[in-house]
Short mmCIF file of C-alpha atoms in Angstrom, two decimals:
data_model
loop_
_atom_site.label_atom_id
_atom_site.label_comp_id
_atom_site.label_asym_id
_atom_site.label_seq_id
_atom_site.Cartn_x
_atom_site.Cartn_y
_atom_site.Cartn_z
CA UNK G 1 40.01 -80.20 49.11
CA UNK G 2 36.55 -81.59 49.81
CA UNK G 3 35.33 -83.76 52.66
CA UNK G 4 32.07 -85.61 53.13
CA UNK G 5 29.59 -84.36 55.71
CA UNK G 6 30.01 -86.30 58.97
CA UNK G 7 26.71 -88.15 58.77
CA UNK G 8 26.61 -89.53 62.31
CA UNK G 9 27.46 -86.20 63.95
CA UNK G 10 24.77 -84.45 61.92
CA UNK G 11 22.28 -87.15 63.00
CA UNK G 12 23.16 -86.51 66.64
CA UNK G 13 22.87 -82.76 66.13
CA UNK G 14 19.35 -83.27 64.80
CA UNK G 15 18.02 -85.65 67.47
CA UNK G 16 20.18 -85.83 70.59
CA UNK G 17 19.34 -82.53 72.30
CA UNK G 18 15.58 -83.15 72.42
CA UNK G 19 15.59 -86.89 73.14
CA UNK G 20 15.10 -88.43 76.58
CA UNK G 21 17.67 -91.21 76.26
CA UNK G 22 20.89 -91.40 74.25
CA UNK G 23 21.44 -95.03 73.24
CA UNK G 24 23.97 -94.14 70.57
CA UNK G 25 26.81 -92.73 72.69
CA UNK G 26 29.85 -94.86 71.99
CA UNK G 27 31.74 -94.50 75.26
CA UNK G 28 31.35 -95.37 78.91
CA UNK G 29 29.20 -93.14 81.14
CA UNK G 30 30.64 -89.72 82.02
CA UNK G 31 32.21 -89.18 85.43
CA UNK G 32 31.28 -86.13 87.53
CA UNK G 33 33.92 -83.42 87.83
CA UNK G 34 33.55 -83.62 91.61
CA UNK G 35 35.66 -86.78 91.60
CA UNK G 36 38.73 -84.75 90.67
CA UNK G 37 40.63 -81.65 91.70
CA UNK G 38 39.61 -79.24 88.97
CA UNK G 39 41.89 -76.31 89.87
CA UNK G 40 44.92 -76.39 87.55
CA UNK G 41 46.15 -73.00 88.75
CA UNK G 42 46.97 -70.39 86.16
CA UNK G 43 45.00 -70.86 82.95
CA UNK G 44 47.80 -70.36 80.48
CA UNK G 45 48.91 -72.56 77.63
CA UNK G 46 50.37 -75.93 78.45
CA UNK G 47 54.13 -75.48 78.08
CA UNK G 48 55.70 -77.06 76.13
CA UNK G 49 52.73 -77.11 73.79
CA UNK G 50 53.11 -80.81 72.98
CA UNK G 51 52.34 -81.57 76.65
CA UNK G 52 54.03 -81.72 80.05
CA UNK G 53 57.31 -83.60 79.60
CA UNK G 54 57.05 -85.64 82.80
CA UNK G 55 53.52 -86.80 81.98
CA UNK G 56 54.51 -87.62 78.39
CA UNK G 57 57.43 -89.64 79.70
CA UNK G 58 55.11 -91.62 81.96
CA UNK G 59 52.78 -92.36 79.05
CA UNK G 60 55.67 -93.21 76.72
CA UNK G 61 56.84 -95.91 79.13
CA UNK G 62 53.51 -97.72 78.72
CA UNK G 63 54.21 -98.06 75.00
CA UNK G 64 57.93 -98.85 75.25
CA UNK G 65 58.63 -95.56 73.48
CA UNK G 66 60.57 -92.40 74.35
CA UNK G 67 59.24 -89.03 75.48
CA UNK G 68 59.84 -87.45 72.05
CA UNK G 69 57.47 -90.05 70.58
CA UNK G 70 54.42 -88.72 72.48
CA UNK G 71 52.27 -85.64 71.92
CA UNK G 72 49.08 -84.70 73.76
CA UNK G 73 46.05 -83.61 71.73
CA UNK G 74 42.48 -82.43 72.15
CA UNK G 75 40.91 -85.88 72.06
CA UNK G 76 41.63 -88.80 69.76
CA UNK G 77 39.83 -87.01 66.93
CA UNK G 78 42.59 -84.39 66.79
CA UNK G 79 45.21 -87.09 67.27
CA UNK G 80 44.03 -88.96 64.18
CA UNK G 81 43.60 -85.74 62.21
CA UNK G 82 47.20 -84.70 62.94
CA UNK G 83 48.56 -88.11 61.94
CA UNK G 84 46.70 -87.88 58.63
CA UNK G 85 48.06 -84.38 58.08
CA UNK G 86 51.57 -85.49 58.97
CA UNK G 87 51.60 -88.46 56.59
CA UNK G 88 49.07 -87.55 53.89
CA UNK G 89 49.10 -83.76 53.91
CA UNK G 90 50.85 -83.75 50.54
CA UNK G 91 48.70 -86.57 49.19
CA UNK G 92 49.24 -90.31 49.12
CA UNK G 93 47.30 -93.48 49.66
CA UNK G 94 45.86 -95.10 52.79
CA UNK G 95 44.23 -98.48 53.39
CA UNK G 96 41.45 -98.24 55.98
CA UNK G 97 39.69 -101.20 57.54
CA UNK G 98 35.90 -100.70 57.58
CA UNK G 99 33.24 -100.44 58.92
CA UNK G 100 34.69 -97.80 61.18
CA UNK G 101 34.26 -94.30 62.54
CA UNK G 102 33.76 -92.08 59.50
CA UNK G 103 36.72 -89.78 60.14
CA UNK G 104 39.15 -92.70 59.77
CA UNK G 105 38.38 -92.92 56.06
CA UNK G 106 36.85 -89.52 55.21
CA UNK G 107 39.82 -87.43 56.35
CA UNK G 108 42.55 -89.39 54.55
CA UNK G 109 40.29 -89.52 51.51
CA UNK G 110 40.10 -85.72 51.57
CA UNK G 111 43.91 -85.46 51.64
CA UNK G 112 44.73 -88.26 49.23
CA UNK G 113 43.18 -91.58 48.27
CA UNK G 114 41.73 -94.40 50.36
CA UNK G 115 41.10 -98.06 49.66
CA UNK G 116 38.77 -99.69 52.15
CA UNK G 117 38.98 -103.30 53.29
CA UNK G 118 35.74 -104.68 54.73
CA UNK G 119 35.58 -106.87 57.80
CA UNK G 120 33.81 -110.16 57.14
CA UNK G 121 30.37 -110.28 58.81
CA UNK G 122 28.91 -111.72 60.97
CA UNK G 123 32.05 -112.30 63.08
CA UNK G 124 33.85 -109.33 61.54
CA UNK G 125 37.09 -111.14 60.78
CA UNK G 126 39.94 -109.11 59.29
CA UNK G 127 41.76 -110.60 56.31
CA UNK G 128 45.42 -109.61 56.38
CA UNK G 129 45.65 -110.89 52.80
CA UNK G 130 42.93 -108.44 51.73
CA UNK G 131 44.88 -105.58 53.30
CA UNK G 132 48.02 -106.75 51.49
CA UNK G 133 46.17 -106.78 48.16
CA UNK G 134 44.94 -103.21 48.75
CA UNK G 135 48.43 -101.79 49.30
CA UNK G 136 49.92 -99.75 46.45
CA UNK G 137 53.35 -98.28 45.75
CA UNK G 138 52.20 -94.94 47.19
CA UNK G 139 50.54 -96.39 50.31
CA UNK G 140 51.75 -94.49 53.35
CA UNK G 141 49.33 -95.68 56.00
CA UNK G 142 47.28 -98.69 57.12
CA UNK G 143 44.42 -97.58 59.40
CA UNK G 144 42.64 -99.81 61.91
CA UNK G 145 40.30 -99.15 64.84
CA UNK G 146 40.86 -101.82 67.51
CA UNK G 147 38.56 -102.72 69.23
CA UNK G 148 36.40 -101.77 66.30
CA UNK G 149 33.64 -99.17 66.26
CA UNK G 150 30.83 -100.04 65.47
CA UNK G 151 31.14 -103.85 65.58
CA UNK G 152 33.03 -104.34 68.84
CA UNK G 153 35.41 -106.80 67.16
CA UNK G 154 38.77 -106.99 68.95
CA UNK G 155 41.40 -108.16 66.47
CA UNK G 156 43.93 -110.45 68.11
CA UNK G 157 47.58 -109.64 68.73
CA UNK G 158 48.74 -111.94 65.93
CA UNK G 159 46.59 -110.11 63.38
CA UNK G 160 47.91 -106.74 64.50
CA UNK G 161 51.49 -107.98 64.31
CA UNK G 162 50.86 -109.21 60.76
CA UNK G 163 49.49 -105.80 59.77
CA UNK G 164 52.55 -104.16 61.27
CA UNK G 165 54.83 -106.44 59.25
CA UNK G 166 52.92 -105.41 56.11
CA UNK G 167 53.47 -101.75 56.92
CA UNK G 168 57.20 -102.28 57.43
CA UNK G 169 57.49 -104.34 54.24
CA UNK G 170 55.92 -101.54 52.19
CA UNK G 171 57.67 -98.62 53.92
CA UNK G 172 54.34 -97.45 55.35
CA UNK G 173 53.00 -96.88 58.86
CA UNK G 174 50.32 -98.67 60.86
CA UNK G 175 47.88 -96.33 62.63
CA UNK G 176 45.67 -97.96 65.27
CA UNK G 177 42.93 -95.97 66.97
CA UNK G 178 42.79 -97.67 70.38
CA UNK G 179 40.21 -95.60 72.25
CA UNK G 180 38.34 -98.76 73.39
CA UNK G 181 41.38 -100.94 74.16
CA UNK G 182 41.29 -100.51 77.94
CA UNK G 183 37.63 -101.56 78.14
CA UNK G 184 38.77 -105.10 77.34
CA UNK G 185 39.15 -107.38 80.34
CA UNK G 186 42.56 -108.47 79.04
CA UNK G 187 43.84 -105.76 76.69
CA UNK G 188 46.47 -106.62 74.11
CA UNK G 189 49.72 -104.61 74.23
CA UNK G 190 49.21 -101.27 72.48
CA UNK G 191 50.01 -101.12 68.79
CA UNK G 192 52.83 -98.61 69.22
CA UNK G 193 54.78 -101.24 71.17
CA UNK G 194 55.04 -103.33 67.98
CA UNK G 195 57.84 -101.19 66.55
CA UNK G 196 58.85 -97.77 65.32
CA UNK G 197 56.52 -97.71 62.31
CA UNK G 198 53.42 -98.28 64.46
CA UNK G 199 51.30 -95.40 65.76
CA UNK G 200 48.76 -95.55 68.57
CA UNK G 201 46.10 -92.91 69.16
CA UNK G 202 43.86 -92.90 72.21
CA UNK G 203 42.11 -90.64 74.71
CA UNK G 204 40.42 -90.47 78.09
CA UNK G 205 36.98 -90.35 76.49
CA UNK G 206 35.68 -93.83 75.74
CA UNK G 207 37.19 -96.06 78.45
CA UNK G 208 37.62 -93.60 81.32
CA UNK G 209 34.36 -91.65 81.02
CA UNK G 210 36.08 -88.29 80.59
CA UNK G 211 34.99 -87.22 77.11
CA UNK G 212 34.50 -83.61 78.16
CA UNK G 213 38.20 -83.20 78.95
CA UNK G 214 39.03 -83.50 75.24
CA UNK G 215 42.36 -85.08 76.16
CA UNK G 216 44.07 -87.53 73.84
CA UNK G 217 47.49 -88.48 72.53
CA UNK G 218 49.62 -89.81 69.70
CA UNK G 219 52.41 -92.31 70.32
CA UNK G 220 54.59 -92.99 67.31
CA UNK G 221 57.96 -92.47 65.64
CA UNK G 222 59.66 -89.09 66.21
CA UNK G 223 59.30 -87.96 62.60
CA UNK G 224 55.53 -88.46 62.72
CA UNK G 225 55.13 -86.87 66.15
CA UNK G 226 57.24 -83.88 65.13
CA UNK G 227 55.22 -83.41 61.95
CA UNK G 228 52.01 -83.68 63.98
CA UNK G 229 53.31 -81.03 66.38
CA UNK G 230 54.10 -78.80 63.38
CA UNK G 231 50.45 -79.03 62.29
CA UNK G 232 49.14 -78.72 65.86
CA UNK G 233 50.61 -75.21 65.98
CA UNK G 234 47.84 -74.37 63.49
CA UNK G 235 45.01 -76.28 65.18
CA UNK G 236 44.71 -76.18 68.99
CA UNK G 237 48.33 -75.12 69.75
CA UNK G 238 48.41 -76.92 73.09
CA UNK G 239 46.31 -79.49 74.94
CA UNK G 240 43.76 -78.21 77.42
CA UNK G 241 45.19 -77.03 80.75
CA UNK G 242 42.15 -78.50 82.51
CA UNK G 243 42.45 -81.69 80.48
CA UNK G 244 46.08 -82.30 81.33
CA UNK G 245 45.49 -81.49 85.02
CA UNK G 246 42.69 -84.04 85.35
CA UNK G 247 44.45 -86.52 83.06
CA UNK G 248 47.34 -86.71 85.49
CA UNK G 249 44.91 -87.68 88.25
CA UNK G 250 43.10 -90.17 86.01
CA UNK G 251 46.35 -91.96 85.19
CA UNK G 252 47.23 -92.10 88.90
CA UNK G 253 43.83 -93.69 89.64
CA UNK G 254 43.62 -95.73 86.46
CA UNK G 255 43.04 -99.13 88.07
CA UNK G 256 40.06 -97.80 90.03
CA UNK G 257 38.50 -95.94 87.11
CA UNK G 258 38.93 -98.74 84.57
CA UNK G 259 37.58 -101.34 86.98
CA UNK G 260 34.41 -99.26 87.27
CA UNK G 261 34.17 -98.87 83.51
CA UNK G 262 34.66 -102.58 82.84
CA UNK G 263 32.06 -103.53 85.44
CA UNK G 264 29.50 -101.23 83.84
CA UNK G 265 30.36 -102.56 80.39
CA UNK G 266 29.99 -106.20 81.50
CA UNK G 267 26.70 -105.61 83.32
CA UNK G 268 25.21 -103.65 80.46
CA UNK G 269 26.47 -106.02 77.77
CA UNK G 270 24.53 -108.81 79.48
CA UNK G 271 21.35 -106.71 79.41
CA UNK G 272 21.77 -106.02 75.69
CA UNK G 273 22.37 -109.73 75.09
CA UNK G 274 19.05 -110.51 76.80
CA UNK G 275 17.28 -107.93 74.64
CA UNK G 276 18.84 -109.23 71.43
CA UNK G 277 17.97 -112.85 72.28
CA UNK G 278 14.41 -111.99 73.33
CA UNK G 279 13.72 -110.34 69.97
CA UNK G 280 15.70 -112.86 67.90
CA UNK G 281 18.01 -110.20 66.52
CA UNK G 282 21.47 -110.91 65.12
CA UNK G 283 24.65 -109.40 66.56
CA UNK G 284 28.28 -110.08 67.39
CA UNK G 285 28.90 -109.87 71.13
CA UNK G 286 31.36 -106.99 71.37
CA UNK G 287 34.39 -105.82 73.29
CA UNK G 288 33.77 -102.26 74.40
CA UNK G 289 30.34 -100.66 74.64
CA UNK G 290 29.02 -100.71 71.06
CA UNK G 291 26.56 -103.29 69.74
CA UNK G 292 26.05 -103.48 65.96
CA UNK G 293 22.67 -105.17 65.61
CA UNK G 294 20.60 -106.19 62.59
CA UNK G 295 17.38 -104.21 62.29
CA UNK G 296 14.04 -105.90 63.10
CA UNK G 297 12.16 -107.46 60.17
CA UNK G 298 9.40 -104.85 60.34
CA UNK G 299 11.76 -102.14 59.06
CA UNK G 300 13.45 -101.71 55.71
CA UNK G 301 16.51 -99.74 56.80
CA UNK G 302 18.49 -98.59 59.78
CA UNK G 303 17.36 -95.00 59.32
CA UNK G 304 13.69 -96.01 59.15
CA UNK G 305 14.02 -97.99 62.38
CA UNK G 306 16.01 -95.30 64.21
CA UNK G 307 13.59 -92.57 63.14
CA UNK G 308 10.69 -94.64 64.46
CA UNK G 309 12.43 -95.18 67.80
CA UNK G 310 13.37 -91.55 68.34
CA UNK G 311 9.99 -90.28 67.07
CA UNK G 312 7.86 -92.69 69.11
CA UNK G 313 9.99 -93.33 72.20
CA UNK G 314 12.47 -90.41 72.35
CA UNK G 315 15.46 -92.76 72.24
CA UNK G 316 18.43 -92.03 69.95
CA UNK G 317 20.14 -94.89 68.10
CA UNK G 318 22.78 -94.72 65.35
CA UNK G 319 21.67 -95.95 61.90
CA UNK G 320 23.95 -98.47 60.27
CA UNK G 321 23.96 -96.41 57.07
CA UNK G 322 26.62 -94.18 58.63
CA UNK G 323 28.93 -97.20 58.72
CA UNK G 324 27.94 -98.60 55.33
CA UNK G 325 25.39 -101.13 56.66
CA UNK G 326 21.76 -100.05 56.14
CA UNK G 327 20.52 -103.35 57.61
CA UNK G 328 22.00 -102.58 61.05
CA UNK G 329 21.98 -100.05 63.86
CA UNK G 330 24.53 -99.21 66.54
CA UNK G 331 23.43 -99.26 70.16
CA UNK G 332 25.80 -97.77 72.73
CA UNK G 333 25.44 -99.44 76.12
CA UNK G 334 28.02 -97.57 78.19
CA UNK G 335 25.45 -95.33 79.88
CA UNK G 336 24.32 -95.82 83.52
CA UNK G 337 22.56 -99.17 83.88
CA UNK G 338 19.23 -97.70 85.00
CA UNK G 339 19.12 -95.53 81.87
CA UNK G 340 19.99 -98.49 79.70
CA UNK G 341 17.15 -100.54 81.21
CA UNK G 342 14.71 -97.73 80.49
CA UNK G 343 16.02 -97.31 76.96
CA UNK G 344 15.72 -101.02 76.19
CA UNK G 345 12.20 -101.04 77.64
CA UNK G 346 11.25 -98.25 75.27
CA UNK G 347 12.79 -100.13 72.34
CA UNK G 348 10.64 -103.12 73.22
CA UNK G 349 7.54 -100.92 73.33
CA UNK G 350 8.37 -99.66 69.84
CA UNK G 351 8.98 -103.18 68.56
CA UNK G 352 5.67 -104.45 69.93
CA UNK G 353 3.91 -101.58 68.22
CA UNK G 354 5.35 -102.67 64.87
CA UNK G 355 4.89 -106.44 65.21
#
């Protein structure tokens, strides 16, 4: 088995540690640990290793599923990885909607085969017909990130229902990575509530500002969750004791935490809109905290532009090449507003230099 190098993560590893400002982080700003009780007691494994039953039951109710259809993971990255192992570990075909986070096509491609279906720029519409045409007899999984990373497109409930019907028709499953869903002002119902062949993955990272907990989950049919648990015995065994302890508090205070996150996202989105308009750049106004913007005319590629910005102004951006679009870059605007203002000011300084 071979897997492509994770281009975006390697880019961050090269530039992030030494840069002044990170304008490529894809989630909301991180919360301080002081806002939570961080003493979980004895630091043993979480028992049972698929997560505390009472907490899983609470989460299951949000998806109209049962407790045996939920498993806690170390972030959404592990959640997706375990679903791919569960359904494609012996090979098979997946249809993945792109552009998207690299792991959502690279991992299933390493296990089996992937056909990608491109969103239609500049409004990033998803063609259900194109997904239908990509399905084969051995298709086991349709994969969507909603709201989408990097574009910020939030596919409507009707589109998601149509994708679910396709999955059912072809005896496949619909996997929806929903890490940005709760940043929307009016979130759609989660994908797993569509029916038993739908799978939702999510975490406390992107919308809650708790990336360091590494706490995520899978909600899906029992056979998928059980297979994921089988594989989890060989990965992280159990979720983090710290993560589950703080997660319980985060769920109890969800309204407060999400209101803060949405306010930051709305304020910062407006600042990015001003920047984009001032420099006559093209973008699609996103849901979430990712802006996928066309590069300025003075540059020939996303990497050239992002290297100039980090080299001259110590600001990290994400080149569009890592999402298959060398004429774009991703700007993450979930950071504290003061930092965003400074980062945008530095971008403007760089742009003036290259006019």
